[in-house]
Short mmCIF file of C-alpha atoms in Angstrom, two decimals:
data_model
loop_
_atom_site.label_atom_id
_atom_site.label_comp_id
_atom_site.label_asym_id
_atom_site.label_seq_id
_atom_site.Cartn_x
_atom_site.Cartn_y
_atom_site.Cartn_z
CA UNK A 30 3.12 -16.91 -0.80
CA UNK A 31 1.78 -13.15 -1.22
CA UNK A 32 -1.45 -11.79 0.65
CA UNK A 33 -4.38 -11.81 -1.65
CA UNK A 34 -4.66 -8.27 -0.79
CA UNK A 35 -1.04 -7.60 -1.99
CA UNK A 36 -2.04 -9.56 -5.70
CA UNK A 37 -5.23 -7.64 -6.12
CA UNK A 38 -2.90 -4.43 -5.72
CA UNK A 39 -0.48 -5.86 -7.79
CA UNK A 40 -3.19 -6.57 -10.83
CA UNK A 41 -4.49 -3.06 -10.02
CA UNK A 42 -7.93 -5.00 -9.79
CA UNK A 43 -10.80 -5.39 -6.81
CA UNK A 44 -12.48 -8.45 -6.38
CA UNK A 45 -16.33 -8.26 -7.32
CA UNK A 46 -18.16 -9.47 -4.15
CA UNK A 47 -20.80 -11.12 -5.93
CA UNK A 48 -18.92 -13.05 -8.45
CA UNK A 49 -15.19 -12.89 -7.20
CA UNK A 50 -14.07 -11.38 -10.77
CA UNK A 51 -10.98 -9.67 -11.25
CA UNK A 52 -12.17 -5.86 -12.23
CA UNK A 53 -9.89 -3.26 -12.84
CA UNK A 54 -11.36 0.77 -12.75
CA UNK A 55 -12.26 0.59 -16.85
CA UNK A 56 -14.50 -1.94 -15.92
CA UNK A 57 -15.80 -0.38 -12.43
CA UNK A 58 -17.06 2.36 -14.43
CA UNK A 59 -19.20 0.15 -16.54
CA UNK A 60 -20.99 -1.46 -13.97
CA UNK A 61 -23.78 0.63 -12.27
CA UNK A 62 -23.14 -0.87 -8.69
CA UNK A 63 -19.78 0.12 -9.06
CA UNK A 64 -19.69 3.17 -11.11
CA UNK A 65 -20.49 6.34 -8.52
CA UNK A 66 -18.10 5.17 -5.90
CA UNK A 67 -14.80 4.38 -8.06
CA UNK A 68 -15.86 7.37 -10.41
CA UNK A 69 -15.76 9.84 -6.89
CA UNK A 70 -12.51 7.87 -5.80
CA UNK A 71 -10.44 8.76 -9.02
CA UNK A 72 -11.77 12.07 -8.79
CA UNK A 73 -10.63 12.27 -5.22
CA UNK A 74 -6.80 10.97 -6.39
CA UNK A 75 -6.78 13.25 -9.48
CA UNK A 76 -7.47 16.30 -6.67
CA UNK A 77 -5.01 15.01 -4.38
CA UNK A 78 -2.51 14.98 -6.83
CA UNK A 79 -3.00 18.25 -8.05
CA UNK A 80 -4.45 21.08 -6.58
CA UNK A 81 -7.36 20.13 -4.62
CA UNK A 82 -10.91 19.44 -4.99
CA UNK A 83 -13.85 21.47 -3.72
CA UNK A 84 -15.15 20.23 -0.44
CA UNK A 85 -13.71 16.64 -1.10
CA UNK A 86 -9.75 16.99 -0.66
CA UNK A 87 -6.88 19.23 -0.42
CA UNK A 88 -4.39 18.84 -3.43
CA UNK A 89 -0.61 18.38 -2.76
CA UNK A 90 0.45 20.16 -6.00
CA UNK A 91 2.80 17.39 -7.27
CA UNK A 92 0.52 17.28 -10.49
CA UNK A 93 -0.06 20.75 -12.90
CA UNK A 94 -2.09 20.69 -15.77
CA UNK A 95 -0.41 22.02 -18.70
CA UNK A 96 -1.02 22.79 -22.29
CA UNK A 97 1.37 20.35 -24.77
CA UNK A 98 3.45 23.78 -25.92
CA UNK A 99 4.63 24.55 -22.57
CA UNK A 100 6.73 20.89 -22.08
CA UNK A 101 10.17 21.43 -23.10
CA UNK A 102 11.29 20.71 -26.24
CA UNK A 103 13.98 18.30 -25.49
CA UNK A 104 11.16 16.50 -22.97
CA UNK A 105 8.38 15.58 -25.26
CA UNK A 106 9.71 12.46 -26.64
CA UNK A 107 9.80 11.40 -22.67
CA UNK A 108 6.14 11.99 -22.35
CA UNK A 109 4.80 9.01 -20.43
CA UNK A 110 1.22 7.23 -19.84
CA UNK A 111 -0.76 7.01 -16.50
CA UNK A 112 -2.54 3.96 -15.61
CA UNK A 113 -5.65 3.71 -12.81
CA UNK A 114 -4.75 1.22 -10.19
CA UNK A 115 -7.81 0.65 -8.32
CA UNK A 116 -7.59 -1.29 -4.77
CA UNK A 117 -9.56 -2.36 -1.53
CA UNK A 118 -7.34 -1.47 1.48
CA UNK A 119 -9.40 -2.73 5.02
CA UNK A 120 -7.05 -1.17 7.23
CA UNK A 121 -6.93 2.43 5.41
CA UNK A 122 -9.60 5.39 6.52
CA UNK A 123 -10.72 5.45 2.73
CA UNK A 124 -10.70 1.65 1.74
CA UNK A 125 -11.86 2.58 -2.10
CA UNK A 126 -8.57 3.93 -3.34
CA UNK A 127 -7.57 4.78 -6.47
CA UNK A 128 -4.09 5.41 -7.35
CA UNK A 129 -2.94 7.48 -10.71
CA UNK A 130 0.56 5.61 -11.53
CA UNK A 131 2.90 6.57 -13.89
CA UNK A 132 4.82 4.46 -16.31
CA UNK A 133 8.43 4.61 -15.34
CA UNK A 134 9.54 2.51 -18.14
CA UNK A 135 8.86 5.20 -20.51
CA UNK A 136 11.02 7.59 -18.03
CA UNK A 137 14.51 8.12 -18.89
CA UNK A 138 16.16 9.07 -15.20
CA UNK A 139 20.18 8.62 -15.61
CA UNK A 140 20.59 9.04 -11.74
CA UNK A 141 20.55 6.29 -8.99
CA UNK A 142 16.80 4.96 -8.13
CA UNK A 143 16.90 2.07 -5.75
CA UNK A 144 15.98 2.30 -2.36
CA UNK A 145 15.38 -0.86 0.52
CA UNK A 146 12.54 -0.99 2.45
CA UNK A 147 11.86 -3.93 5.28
CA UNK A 148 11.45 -7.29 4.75
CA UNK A 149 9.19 -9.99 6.25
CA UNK A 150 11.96 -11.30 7.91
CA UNK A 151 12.87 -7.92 9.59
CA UNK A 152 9.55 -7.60 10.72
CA UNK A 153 9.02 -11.35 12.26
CA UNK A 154 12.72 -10.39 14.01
CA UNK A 155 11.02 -7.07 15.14
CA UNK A 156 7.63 -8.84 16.76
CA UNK A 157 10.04 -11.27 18.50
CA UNK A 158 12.61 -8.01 20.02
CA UNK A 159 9.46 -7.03 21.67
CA UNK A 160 8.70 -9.99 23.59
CA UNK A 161 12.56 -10.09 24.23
CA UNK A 162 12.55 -6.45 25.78
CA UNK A 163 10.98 -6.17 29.39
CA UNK A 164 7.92 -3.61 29.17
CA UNK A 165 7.98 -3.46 25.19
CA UNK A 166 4.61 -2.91 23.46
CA UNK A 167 4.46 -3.17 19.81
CA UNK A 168 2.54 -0.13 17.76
CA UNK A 169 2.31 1.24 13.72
CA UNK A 170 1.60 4.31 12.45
CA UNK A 171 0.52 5.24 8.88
CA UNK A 172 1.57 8.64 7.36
CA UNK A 173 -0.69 9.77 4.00
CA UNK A 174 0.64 11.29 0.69
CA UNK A 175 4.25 10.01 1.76
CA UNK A 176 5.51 9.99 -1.70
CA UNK A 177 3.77 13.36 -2.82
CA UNK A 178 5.37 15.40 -0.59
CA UNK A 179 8.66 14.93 -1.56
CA UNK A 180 10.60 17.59 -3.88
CA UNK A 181 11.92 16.34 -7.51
CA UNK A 182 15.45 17.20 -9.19
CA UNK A 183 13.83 17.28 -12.64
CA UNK A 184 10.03 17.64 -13.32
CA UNK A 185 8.54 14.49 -14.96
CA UNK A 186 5.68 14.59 -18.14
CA UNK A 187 2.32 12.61 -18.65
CA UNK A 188 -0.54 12.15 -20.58
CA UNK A 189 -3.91 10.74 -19.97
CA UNK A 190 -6.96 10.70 -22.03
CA UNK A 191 -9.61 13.64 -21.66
CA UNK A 192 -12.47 10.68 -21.50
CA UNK A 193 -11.18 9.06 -18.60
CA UNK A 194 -11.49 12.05 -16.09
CA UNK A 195 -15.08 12.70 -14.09
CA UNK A 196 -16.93 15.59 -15.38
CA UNK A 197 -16.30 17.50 -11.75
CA UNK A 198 -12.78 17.21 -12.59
CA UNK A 199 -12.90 18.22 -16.25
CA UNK A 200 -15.07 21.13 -15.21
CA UNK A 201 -12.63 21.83 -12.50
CA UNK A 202 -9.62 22.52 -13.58
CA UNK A 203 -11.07 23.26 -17.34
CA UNK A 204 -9.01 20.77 -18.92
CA UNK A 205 -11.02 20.65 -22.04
CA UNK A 206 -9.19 24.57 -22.43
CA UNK A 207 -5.74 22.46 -22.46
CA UNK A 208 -6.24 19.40 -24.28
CA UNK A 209 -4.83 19.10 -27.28
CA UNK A 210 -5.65 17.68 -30.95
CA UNK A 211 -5.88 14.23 -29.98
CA UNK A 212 -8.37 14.61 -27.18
CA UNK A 213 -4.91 14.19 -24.34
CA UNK A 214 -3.89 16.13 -21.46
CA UNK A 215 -0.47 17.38 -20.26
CA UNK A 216 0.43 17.27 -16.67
CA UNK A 217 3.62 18.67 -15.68
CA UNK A 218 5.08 15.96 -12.35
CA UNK A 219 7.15 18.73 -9.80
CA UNK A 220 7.17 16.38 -6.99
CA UNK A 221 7.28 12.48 -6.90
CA UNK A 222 4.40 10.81 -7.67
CA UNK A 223 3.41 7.11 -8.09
CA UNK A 224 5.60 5.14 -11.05
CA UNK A 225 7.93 7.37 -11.26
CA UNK A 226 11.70 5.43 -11.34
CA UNK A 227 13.08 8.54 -8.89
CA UNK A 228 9.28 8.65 -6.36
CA UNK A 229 11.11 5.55 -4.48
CA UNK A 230 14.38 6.77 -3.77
CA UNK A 231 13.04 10.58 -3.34
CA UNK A 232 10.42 9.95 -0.89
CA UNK A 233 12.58 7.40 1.46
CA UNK A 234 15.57 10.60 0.91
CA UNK A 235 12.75 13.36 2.11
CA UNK A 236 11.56 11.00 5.12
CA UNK A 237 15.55 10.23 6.19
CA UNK A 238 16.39 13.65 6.53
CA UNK A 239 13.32 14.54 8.67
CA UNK A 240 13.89 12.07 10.98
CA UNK A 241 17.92 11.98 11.31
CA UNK A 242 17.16 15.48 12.10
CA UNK A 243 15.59 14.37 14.98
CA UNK A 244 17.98 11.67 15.82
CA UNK A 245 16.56 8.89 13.94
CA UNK A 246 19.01 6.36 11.83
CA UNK A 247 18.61 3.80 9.60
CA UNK A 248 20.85 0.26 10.66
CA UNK A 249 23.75 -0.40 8.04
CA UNK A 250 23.30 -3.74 8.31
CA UNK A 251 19.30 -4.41 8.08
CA UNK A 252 17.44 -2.25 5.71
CA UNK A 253 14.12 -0.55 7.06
CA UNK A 254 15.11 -1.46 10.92
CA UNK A 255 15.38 2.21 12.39
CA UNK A 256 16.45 3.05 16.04
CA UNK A 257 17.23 6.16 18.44
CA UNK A 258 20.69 7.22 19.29
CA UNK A 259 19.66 7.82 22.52
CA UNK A 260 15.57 6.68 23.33
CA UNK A 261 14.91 2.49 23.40
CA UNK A 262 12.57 2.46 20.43
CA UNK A 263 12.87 0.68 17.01
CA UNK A 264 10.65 0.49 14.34
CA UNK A 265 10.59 -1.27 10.72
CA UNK A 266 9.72 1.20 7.94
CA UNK A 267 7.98 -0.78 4.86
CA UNK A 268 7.23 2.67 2.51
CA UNK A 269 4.71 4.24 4.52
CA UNK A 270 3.99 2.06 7.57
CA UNK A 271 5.91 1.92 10.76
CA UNK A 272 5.60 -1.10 12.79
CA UNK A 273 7.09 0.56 16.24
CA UNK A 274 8.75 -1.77 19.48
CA UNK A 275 8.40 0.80 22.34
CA UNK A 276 9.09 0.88 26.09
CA UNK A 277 7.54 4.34 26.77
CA UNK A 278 5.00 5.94 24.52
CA UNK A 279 6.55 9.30 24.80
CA UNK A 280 9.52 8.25 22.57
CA UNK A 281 5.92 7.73 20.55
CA UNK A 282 5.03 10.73 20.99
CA UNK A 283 8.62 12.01 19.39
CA UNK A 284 8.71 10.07 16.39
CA UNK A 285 5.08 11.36 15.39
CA UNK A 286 6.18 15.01 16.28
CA UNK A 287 8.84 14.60 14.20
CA UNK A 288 6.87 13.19 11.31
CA UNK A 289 4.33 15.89 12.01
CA UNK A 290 5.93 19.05 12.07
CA UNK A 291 4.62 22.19 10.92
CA UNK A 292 5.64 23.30 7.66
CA UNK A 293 6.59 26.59 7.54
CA UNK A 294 5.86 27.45 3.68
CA UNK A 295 1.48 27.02 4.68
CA UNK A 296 1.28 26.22 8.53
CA UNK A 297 0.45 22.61 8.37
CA UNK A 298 2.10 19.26 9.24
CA UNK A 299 4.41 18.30 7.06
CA UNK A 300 2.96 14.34 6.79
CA UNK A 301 -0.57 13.36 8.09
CA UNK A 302 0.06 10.16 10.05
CA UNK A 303 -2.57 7.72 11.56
CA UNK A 304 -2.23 5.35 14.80
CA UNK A 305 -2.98 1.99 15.70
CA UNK A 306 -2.13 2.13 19.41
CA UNK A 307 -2.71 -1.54 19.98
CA UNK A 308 -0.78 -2.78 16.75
CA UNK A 309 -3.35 -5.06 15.55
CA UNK A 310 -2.54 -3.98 11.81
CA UNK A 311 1.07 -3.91 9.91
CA UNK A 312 2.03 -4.22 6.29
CA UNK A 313 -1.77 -6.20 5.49
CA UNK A 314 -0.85 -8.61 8.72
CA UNK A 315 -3.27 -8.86 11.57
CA UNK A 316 -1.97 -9.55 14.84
CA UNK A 317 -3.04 -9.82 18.33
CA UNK A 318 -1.26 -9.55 21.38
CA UNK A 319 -0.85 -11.28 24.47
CA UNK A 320 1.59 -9.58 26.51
CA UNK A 321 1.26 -11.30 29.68
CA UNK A 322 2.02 -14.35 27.80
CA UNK A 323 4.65 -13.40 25.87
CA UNK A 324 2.44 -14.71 22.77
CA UNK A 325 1.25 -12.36 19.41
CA UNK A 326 -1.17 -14.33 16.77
CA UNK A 327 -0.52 -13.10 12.94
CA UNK A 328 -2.99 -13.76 10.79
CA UNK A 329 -4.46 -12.53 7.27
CA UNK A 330 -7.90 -11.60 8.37
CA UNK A 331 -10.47 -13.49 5.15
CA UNK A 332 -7.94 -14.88 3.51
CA UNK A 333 -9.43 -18.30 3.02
CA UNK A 334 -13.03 -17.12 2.59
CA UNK A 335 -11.77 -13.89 0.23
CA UNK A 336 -9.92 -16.69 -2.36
CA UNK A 337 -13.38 -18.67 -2.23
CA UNK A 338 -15.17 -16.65 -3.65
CA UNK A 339 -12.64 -15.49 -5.75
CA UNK A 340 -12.08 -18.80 -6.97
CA UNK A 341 -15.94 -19.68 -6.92
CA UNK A 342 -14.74 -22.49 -4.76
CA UNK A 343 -17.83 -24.12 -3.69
CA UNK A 344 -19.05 -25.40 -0.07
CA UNK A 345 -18.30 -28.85 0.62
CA UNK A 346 -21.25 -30.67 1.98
CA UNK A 347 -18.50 -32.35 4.48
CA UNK A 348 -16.54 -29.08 6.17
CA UNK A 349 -12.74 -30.30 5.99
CA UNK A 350 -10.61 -27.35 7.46
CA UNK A 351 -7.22 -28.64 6.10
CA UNK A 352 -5.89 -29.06 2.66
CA UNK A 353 -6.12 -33.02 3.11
CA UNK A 354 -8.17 -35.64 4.39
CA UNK A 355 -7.61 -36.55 8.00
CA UNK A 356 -5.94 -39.99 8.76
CA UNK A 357 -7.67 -41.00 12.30
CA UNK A 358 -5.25 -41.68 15.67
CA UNK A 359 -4.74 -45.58 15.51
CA UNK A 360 -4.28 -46.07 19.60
CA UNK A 361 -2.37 -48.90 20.83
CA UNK A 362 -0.07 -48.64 17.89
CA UNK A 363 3.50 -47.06 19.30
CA UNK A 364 4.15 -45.08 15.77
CA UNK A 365 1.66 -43.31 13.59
CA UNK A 366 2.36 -43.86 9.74
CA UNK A 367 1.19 -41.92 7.17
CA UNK A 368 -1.13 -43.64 4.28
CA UNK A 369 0.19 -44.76 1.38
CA UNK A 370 -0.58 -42.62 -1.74
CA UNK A 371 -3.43 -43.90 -3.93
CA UNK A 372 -2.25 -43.84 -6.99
CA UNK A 373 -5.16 -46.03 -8.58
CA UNK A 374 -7.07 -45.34 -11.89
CA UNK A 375 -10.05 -43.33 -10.85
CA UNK A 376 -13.51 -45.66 -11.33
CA UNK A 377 -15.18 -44.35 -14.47
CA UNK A 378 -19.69 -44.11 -14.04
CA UNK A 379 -20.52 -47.55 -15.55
CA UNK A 380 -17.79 -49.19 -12.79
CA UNK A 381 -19.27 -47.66 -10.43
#
């Protein structure tokens, strides 16, 4: 099984919270309830992308818009599409996220693109080392724009509508200057961005290096499970979110420095990274702790009432909080059978 929250990401769709449809950002737009707040979220991902927008969001200059002559000649036929993944994320500071992603299948990259990331299994493994480990505490950290910081071999090509960008944006970065016949813009990739067959690989490359600089190493055996060479702290690395086992939160303290150095090319920290000191959230699992008793609950906070009303499941007049009817204790009887399965024709009205 898969987290609802993980499918709706998946189906780049939100769930409507009157209704419980599917809707994906073509038809947020449409819908007047919906329209201003996804409209301002792509606008915010399109300036994050690219160079900024006014008073909203400072760009990371992975994306430059560029007029259709100045793409190489031997790159046009590699011109790709974008699509708008839109997305409720609970745990995240902006939960209205929209996500520009490209389509790699259209991308011919003839180098090496896999990377591993942590499993569920690594993680379960991880939440039990810290109960194992006298005076361990369990922690995550989330670092932003992890994939659009890191530096591309080759720069990357896509094209996107004129109509689907907000008028701020348009007006912006005076794309209607740059589109060409067809109504499209050109934007040239330089650094890895969402889709792309090489973002993967680059981005987990550009994070490795910062931190085995700072004496951080990935296990050979288990794939996301990172330790210390010489400090007792571990943590599981699933893309962007560490899920930490710590004995002293100044080896805390050192893995965020490292994360958040200053980068020398414009004085700011390299990756923006937010705490959850008490580890309630990791990879869209809630959990809470109970050191003393060596006990942590994980949970998927509204997962049963969030596929209710997607499924416009409706309320029983008899609450049953199990997927089956209960069979009652029959005391005095040494063993407990279950009952037989009722495989009889169901009673049609005029039977009944």
């Amino acid at each position: 099984w898969y987290p609802l929250e993980f499918l709706y990401e998946f189906a780049n769709a939100v769930m409507a919270e009157d209704m419980g449809e599917m809707l994906e950002y073509r038809h947020l737009i449409k819908r007047p309830k919906y329209r201003d707040t996804w409209s301002k979220a792509f606008g915010k991902e399109i300036g994050q992308l690219a160079q900024g927008q006014k008073g909203v969001v400072e760009g990371t200059n992975a994306l430059f818009f560029i007029p259709l002559a100045d793409v190489p000649m031997d790159r046009k036929q590699n011109i790709t599409y974008a699509g708008i993944c839109a997305n409720y994320r609970e745990e995240k500071e902006d939960p209205n996220r929209i996500r520009i992603t490209l389509g790699g299948n259209l991308v011919n990259y003839p180098g090496n693109v896999g990377t591993g990331t942590a499993d569920m299994l690594t993680v379960k493994l991880l939440l039990n080392r810290v109960f194992s480990t006298p005076n361990a505490k369990f922690m995550s950290l989330d670092i932003s724009n992890f994939y659009l910081m890191a530096p591309m071999d080759r720069y990357e090509y896509v094209r996107k509508n004129l109509d689907d960008f907000p008028e701020d944006i348009i007006e912006e970065y005076k794309l209607r200057d740059i589109a060409d016949s067809n109504g499209c813009v050109i934007a040239e990739c330089r650094k890895c961005v969402y889709g792309l067959p090489r973002s993967g690989i680059s981005a987990n490359e550009y994070l490795e290096k910062r931190l085995n600089e700072h004496g951080y190493y990935q296990s050979n055996y288990t794939n996301g499970l990172w330790m210390h060479k010489t400090r007792p702290i571990q943590f599981a690395l699933a893309i962007d979110d560490f899920g930490i086992k710590y004995v002293n939160f100044e080896d805390v303290q050192h893995l965020k420095n490292a994360l958040t150095a200053i980068n020398p090319e414009n004085g700011k920290p390299m990756i923006d990274v937010t705490e959850d000191i008490k580890g309630e959230r990791f990879v869209g699992l809630h959990m809470d702790w109970e050191y003393n008793k060596r006990l942590v609950h994980v949970s998927i906070s509204g997962y049963v009432a969030t596929a209710l009303t997607r499924f416009q499941h409706p309320t029983p007049n008899k609450p049953q909080n199990q997927p089956y009817p209960h069979n009652p204790k029959k005391y005095g009887q040494t063993a407990q059978y279950a009952e037989p399965i009722d495989d009889s024709l169901a009673l049609d009205k005029g039977d009944k």
